[in-house]
PDB file of C-alpha atoms in Angstrom:
ATOM      1  CA  UNK O  13     -22.720 206.880  52.488  1.00 51.00           C
ATOM      2  CA  UNK O  14     -25.587 206.048  52.408  1.00 62.00           C
ATOM      3  CA  UNK O  15     -29.359 206.561  53.855  1.00 79.00           C
ATOM      4  CA  UNK O  16     -28.977 209.397  56.586  1.00 90.00           C
ATOM      5  CA  UNK O  17     -25.246 210.351  57.117  1.00 87.00           C
ATOM      6  CA  UNK O  18     -23.021 212.992  58.143  1.00 90.00           C
ATOM      7  CA  UNK O  19     -19.368 213.501  55.834  1.00 84.00           C
ATOM      8  CA  UNK O  20     -16.677 214.592  57.793  1.00 77.00           C
ATOM      9  CA  UNK O  21     -13.247 217.286  56.638  1.00 66.00           C
ATOM     10  CA  UNK O  22     -11.722 213.660  55.096  1.00 55.00           C
ATOM     11  CA  UNK O  23     -13.291 212.458  53.099  1.00 48.00           C
ATOM     12  CA  UNK O  24     -13.790 215.059  50.606  1.00 50.00           C
ATOM     13  CA  UNK O  25      -9.251 215.436  50.976  1.00 53.00           C
ATOM     14  CA  UNK O  26      -6.322 214.566  52.953  1.00 54.00           C
ATOM     15  CA  UNK O  27      -7.383 215.249  56.813  1.00 51.00           C
ATOM     16  CA  UNK O  28      -6.867 213.535  60.371  1.00 51.00           C
ATOM     17  CA  UNK O  29     -10.142 214.797  60.977  1.00 57.00           C
ATOM     18  CA  UNK O  30     -12.780 211.981  62.108  1.00 55.00           C
ATOM     19  CA  UNK O  31     -16.000 210.390  63.224  1.00 56.00           C
ATOM     20  CA  UNK O  32     -14.971 209.817  66.139  1.00 57.00           C
ATOM     21  CA  UNK O  33     -13.184 213.821  66.415  1.00 59.00           C
ATOM     22  CA  UNK O  34     -16.841 215.131  65.316  1.00 69.00           C
ATOM     23  CA  UNK O  35     -17.887 218.510  67.616  1.00 68.00           C
ATOM     24  CA  UNK O  36     -20.738 217.280  68.796  1.00 76.00           C
ATOM     25  CA  UNK O  37     -22.225 220.591  69.880  1.00 84.00           C
ATOM     26  CA  UNK O  38     -22.215 221.503  66.215  1.00 88.00           C
ATOM     27  CA  UNK O  39     -25.427 218.769  65.456  1.00 92.00           C
ATOM     28  CA  UNK O  40     -26.845 220.285  68.076  1.00 95.00           C
ATOM     29  CA  UNK O  41     -29.228 223.431  67.713  1.00 97.00           C
ATOM     30  CA  UNK O  42     -31.527 225.583  65.790  1.00 97.00           C
ATOM     31  CA  UNK O  43     -31.516 225.153  62.278  1.00 98.00           C
ATOM     32  CA  UNK O  44     -33.200 226.321  59.184  1.00 97.00           C
ATOM     33  CA  UNK O  45     -35.145 224.234  56.357  1.00 97.00           C
ATOM     34  CA  UNK O  46     -35.143 225.999  54.172  1.00 98.00           C
ATOM     35  CA  UNK O  47     -37.812 225.062  50.530  1.00 97.00           C
ATOM     36  CA  UNK O  48     -36.776 225.473  47.124  1.00 97.00           C
ATOM     37  CA  UNK O  49     -38.354 223.135  44.476  1.00 96.00           C
ATOM     38  CA  UNK O  50     -38.556 223.978  40.529  1.00 96.00           C
ATOM     39  CA  UNK O  51     -34.835 224.076  40.513  1.00 96.00           C
ATOM     40  CA  UNK O  52     -32.759 221.432  38.709  1.00 96.00           C
ATOM     41  CA  UNK O  53     -29.881 222.906  41.604  1.00 97.00           C
ATOM     42  CA  UNK O  54     -29.242 224.558  43.812  1.00 98.00           C
ATOM     43  CA  UNK O  55     -27.134 228.313  43.007  1.00 97.00           C
ATOM     44  CA  UNK O  56     -26.367 231.582  45.404  1.00 98.00           C
ATOM     45  CA  UNK O  57     -28.620 232.972  43.768  1.00 97.00           C
ATOM     46  CA  UNK O  58     -31.767 230.865  44.870  1.00 97.00           C
ATOM     47  CA  UNK O  59     -29.863 231.682  48.141  1.00 98.00           C
ATOM     48  CA  UNK O  60     -28.875 235.810  48.912  1.00 97.00           C
ATOM     49  CA  UNK O  61     -32.784 236.893  48.946  1.00 94.00           C
ATOM     50  CA  UNK O  62     -33.081 234.500  52.375  1.00 95.00           C
ATOM     51  CA  UNK O  63     -32.135 236.533  55.675  1.00 95.00           C
ATOM     52  CA  UNK O  64     -29.372 234.836  56.710  1.00 97.00           C
ATOM     53  CA  UNK O  65     -28.922 236.751  60.050  1.00 95.00           C
ATOM     54  CA  UNK O  66     -28.354 235.005  63.443  1.00 96.00           C
ATOM     55  CA  UNK O  67     -28.469 231.377  61.321  1.00 98.00           C
ATOM     56  CA  UNK O  68     -26.292 228.372  61.594  1.00 98.00           C
ATOM     57  CA  UNK O  69     -27.130 225.549  60.537  1.00 98.00           C
ATOM     58  CA  UNK O  70     -29.601 225.411  56.948  1.00 98.00           C
ATOM     59  CA  UNK O  71     -31.210 221.895  56.239  1.00 98.00           C
ATOM     60  CA  UNK O  72     -32.836 222.062  51.920  1.00 98.00           C
ATOM     61  CA  UNK O  73     -35.599 220.287  51.920  1.00 98.00           C
ATOM     62  CA  UNK O  74     -36.328 220.433  47.401  1.00 98.00           C
ATOM     63  CA  UNK O  75     -37.847 218.346  45.154  1.00 97.00           C
ATOM     64  CA  UNK O  76     -35.332 215.691  45.888  1.00 96.00           C
ATOM     65  CA  UNK O  77     -38.767 214.636  48.417  1.00 94.00           C
ATOM     66  CA  UNK O  78     -40.143 213.111  45.485  1.00 93.00           C
ATOM     67  CA  UNK O  79     -37.207 210.490  44.593  1.00 93.00           C
ATOM     68  CA  UNK O  80     -37.039 208.871  48.044  1.00 90.00           C
ATOM     69  CA  UNK O  81     -39.119 206.094  47.444  1.00 89.00           C
ATOM     70  CA  UNK O  82     -38.265 205.477  44.091  1.00 91.00           C
ATOM     71  CA  UNK O  83     -36.707 201.305  43.801  1.00 90.00           C
ATOM     72  CA  UNK O  84     -33.117 202.891  42.688  1.00 92.00           C
ATOM     73  CA  UNK O  85     -31.193 205.681  42.483  1.00 91.00           C
ATOM     74  CA  UNK O  86     -31.952 209.177  40.461  1.00 94.00           C
ATOM     75  CA  UNK O  87     -29.057 210.603  38.990  1.00 94.00           C
ATOM     76  CA  UNK O  88     -30.711 214.132  38.988  1.00 95.00           C
ATOM     77  CA  UNK O  89     -31.770 214.633  42.286  1.00 96.00           C
ATOM     78  CA  UNK O  90     -30.668 218.707  43.117  1.00 97.00           C
ATOM     79  CA  UNK O  91     -28.193 219.937  44.442  1.00 97.00           C
ATOM     80  CA  UNK O  92     -25.474 222.430  46.318  1.00 98.00           C
ATOM     81  CA  UNK O  93     -23.486 224.424  43.272  1.00 97.00           C
ATOM     82  CA  UNK O  94     -20.544 225.566  44.638  1.00 97.00           C
ATOM     83  CA  UNK O  95     -21.621 229.178  44.743  1.00 97.00           C
ATOM     84  CA  UNK O  96     -24.185 228.134  47.419  1.00 98.00           C
ATOM     85  CA  UNK O  97     -21.108 226.428  49.057  1.00 98.00           C
ATOM     86  CA  UNK O  98     -19.187 229.352  48.752  1.00 98.00           C
ATOM     87  CA  UNK O  99     -21.748 231.988  49.827  1.00 98.00           C
ATOM     88  CA  UNK O 100     -23.218 229.611  52.945  1.00 98.00           C
ATOM     89  CA  UNK O 101     -19.537 229.523  53.941  1.00 98.00           C
ATOM     90  CA  UNK O 102     -18.934 233.232  54.342  1.00 98.00           C
ATOM     91  CA  UNK O 103     -22.039 233.396  56.114  1.00 98.00           C
ATOM     92  CA  UNK O 104     -20.989 231.790  59.244  1.00 97.00           C
ATOM     93  CA  UNK O 105     -22.478 228.411  58.789  1.00 98.00           C
ATOM     94  CA  UNK O 106     -21.516 225.482  60.155  1.00 96.00           C
ATOM     95  CA  UNK O 107     -23.930 222.535  58.934  1.00 96.00           C
ATOM     96  CA  UNK O 108     -25.423 222.216  55.912  1.00 97.00           C
ATOM     97  CA  UNK O 109     -27.862 219.381  54.814  1.00 97.00           C
ATOM     98  CA  UNK O 110     -29.797 218.477  52.191  1.00 97.00           C
ATOM     99  CA  UNK O 111     -32.966 216.087  51.431  1.00 97.00           C
ATOM    100  CA  UNK O 112     -31.011 213.430  49.301  1.00 94.00           C
ATOM    101  CA  UNK O 113     -27.701 211.239  49.099  1.00 91.00           C
ATOM    102  CA  UNK O 114     -25.557 214.103  48.679  1.00 93.00           C
ATOM    103  CA  UNK O 115     -24.974 218.209  47.889  1.00 95.00           C
ATOM    104  CA  UNK O 116     -22.795 216.833  45.486  1.00 95.00           C
ATOM    105  CA  UNK O 117     -23.737 216.958  41.246  1.00 94.00           C
ATOM    106  CA  UNK O 118     -24.003 213.570  40.479  1.00 93.00           C
ATOM    107  CA  UNK O 119     -22.325 214.240  37.335  1.00 89.00           C
ATOM    108  CA  UNK O 120     -19.573 216.158  38.902  1.00 89.00           C
ATOM    109  CA  UNK O 121     -16.020 215.828  37.834  1.00 88.00           C
ATOM    110  CA  UNK O 122     -14.774 217.239  41.226  1.00 88.00           C
ATOM    111  CA  UNK O 123     -17.030 217.129  44.008  1.00 85.00           C
ATOM    112  CA  UNK O 124     -15.564 220.693  44.829  1.00 93.00           C
ATOM    113  CA  UNK O 125     -18.367 222.319  46.660  1.00 95.00           C
ATOM    114  CA  UNK O 126     -18.137 219.231  48.822  1.00 91.00           C
ATOM    115  CA  UNK O 127     -14.610 220.849  49.344  1.00 91.00           C
ATOM    116  CA  UNK O 128     -15.739 224.117  50.121  1.00 94.00           C
ATOM    117  CA  UNK O 129     -17.671 222.990  52.570  1.00 95.00           C
ATOM    118  CA  UNK O 130     -15.370 220.647  54.524  1.00 90.00           C
ATOM    119  CA  UNK O 131     -12.820 222.745  54.027  1.00 90.00           C
ATOM    120  CA  UNK O 132     -13.625 225.723  55.416  1.00 92.00           C
ATOM    121  CA  UNK O 133     -14.835 222.887  58.600  1.00 88.00           C
ATOM    122  CA  UNK O 134     -18.750 222.889  57.529  1.00 92.00           C
ATOM    123  CA  UNK O 135     -20.310 219.776  58.355  1.00 91.00           C
ATOM    124  CA  UNK O 136     -22.161 217.707  55.722  1.00 93.00           C
ATOM    125  CA  UNK O 137     -25.103 216.058  56.923  1.00 95.00           C
ATOM    126  CA  UNK O 138     -26.958 213.848  54.039  1.00 94.00           C
ATOM    127  CA  UNK O 139     -30.257 211.346  52.628  1.00 94.00           C
ATOM    128  CA  UNK O 140     -32.289 214.068  55.068  1.00 97.00           C
ATOM    129  CA  UNK O 141     -36.059 212.937  54.955  1.00 96.00           C
ATOM    130  CA  UNK O 142     -37.292 215.707  54.658  1.00 97.00           C
ATOM    131  CA  UNK O 143     -40.937 214.183  53.609  1.00 95.00           C
ATOM    132  CA  UNK O 144     -42.803 215.567  56.479  1.00 95.00           C
ATOM    133  CA  UNK O 145     -41.302 218.793  57.711  1.00 96.00           C
ATOM    134  CA  UNK O 146     -42.481 222.256  56.984  1.00 96.00           C
ATOM    135  CA  UNK O 147     -39.699 225.594  55.926  1.00 96.00           C
ATOM    136  CA  UNK O 148     -39.136 226.993  59.314  1.00 96.00           C
ATOM    137  CA  UNK O 149     -36.876 227.221  62.050  1.00 96.00           C
ATOM    138  CA  UNK O 150     -36.148 223.902  64.278  1.00 97.00           C
ATOM    139  CA  UNK O 151     -34.217 222.674  67.125  1.00 97.00           C
ATOM    140  CA  UNK O 152     -31.615 220.162  65.799  1.00 97.00           C
ATOM    141  CA  UNK O 153     -30.123 217.201  67.265  1.00 96.00           C
ATOM    142  CA  UNK O 154     -28.086 215.174  65.364  1.00 93.00           C
ATOM    143  CA  UNK O 155     -26.554 212.108  66.877  1.00 90.00           C
ATOM    144  CA  UNK O 156     -23.463 210.247  64.324  1.00 85.00           C
ATOM    145  CA  UNK O 157     -22.011 206.978  64.516  1.00 79.00           C
ATOM    146  CA  UNK O 158     -19.299 207.650  66.703  1.00 73.00           C
ATOM    147  CA  UNK O 159     -16.439 205.476  64.011  1.00 66.00           C
ATOM    148  CA  UNK O 160     -12.934 205.505  63.846  1.00 63.00           C
ATOM    149  CA  UNK O 161     -10.795 205.936  60.729  1.00 63.00           C
ATOM    150  CA  UNK O 162     -13.843 207.090  58.801  1.00 64.00           C
ATOM    151  CA  UNK O 163     -14.473 210.131  56.523  1.00 66.00           C
ATOM    152  CA  UNK O 164     -18.274 209.346  57.167  1.00 76.00           C
ATOM    153  CA  UNK O 165     -20.844 208.461  60.169  1.00 82.00           C
ATOM    154  CA  UNK O 166     -24.634 207.400  59.753  1.00 86.00           C
ATOM    155  CA  UNK O 167     -26.709 209.270  61.671  1.00 91.00           C
ATOM    156  CA  UNK O 168     -29.805 209.818  63.512  1.00 94.00           C
ATOM    157  CA  UNK O 169     -31.639 212.988  62.871  1.00 95.00           C
ATOM    158  CA  UNK O 170     -34.193 214.779  65.086  1.00 96.00           C
ATOM    159  CA  UNK O 171     -36.310 217.569  64.327  1.00 97.00           C
ATOM    160  CA  UNK O 172     -38.008 220.037  67.226  1.00 96.00           C
ATOM    161  CA  UNK O 173     -39.973 222.442  66.006  1.00 90.00           C
ATOM    162  CA  UNK O 174     -39.682 226.160  68.614  1.00 82.00           C
ATOM    163  CA  UNK O 175     -42.742 227.905  66.247  1.00 73.00           C
ATOM    164  CA  UNK O 176     -46.334 227.826  67.465  1.00 63.00           C
TER     165      UNK O 176
END
């Protein structure tokens, strides 16, 4: 679970789902890149003002892009609060991506954001390099390795702009 990778349900709770059983159709299609800067976390309050009509996949570009070139792990990275995870599930989101190693608060005692998303069959893509990606609409092609008996897999993530 380092570099760009995908988490599947077995990552946070017992599940028969493994990386070789990923529904690839979820990982291909329109994705919205939302930029949220100048915050320590992403909460429901940060999301309610956005138009979620028709959005099924979302990537968050945050201040985490500043930490990607550090030689050491940066534990104060921007994460997704459980309230935001619940909001995204209720909106029908099927894929959530973030620009650092985890959607989860590094200090969290329990992986609540992971649990909320993964128990709702939302795939999580972590470790995205969105430094050169502007907010907007894209076409997503995410290609995780089809590994057996594991709860996640390294992935190659490609975005093609749909805007002129």
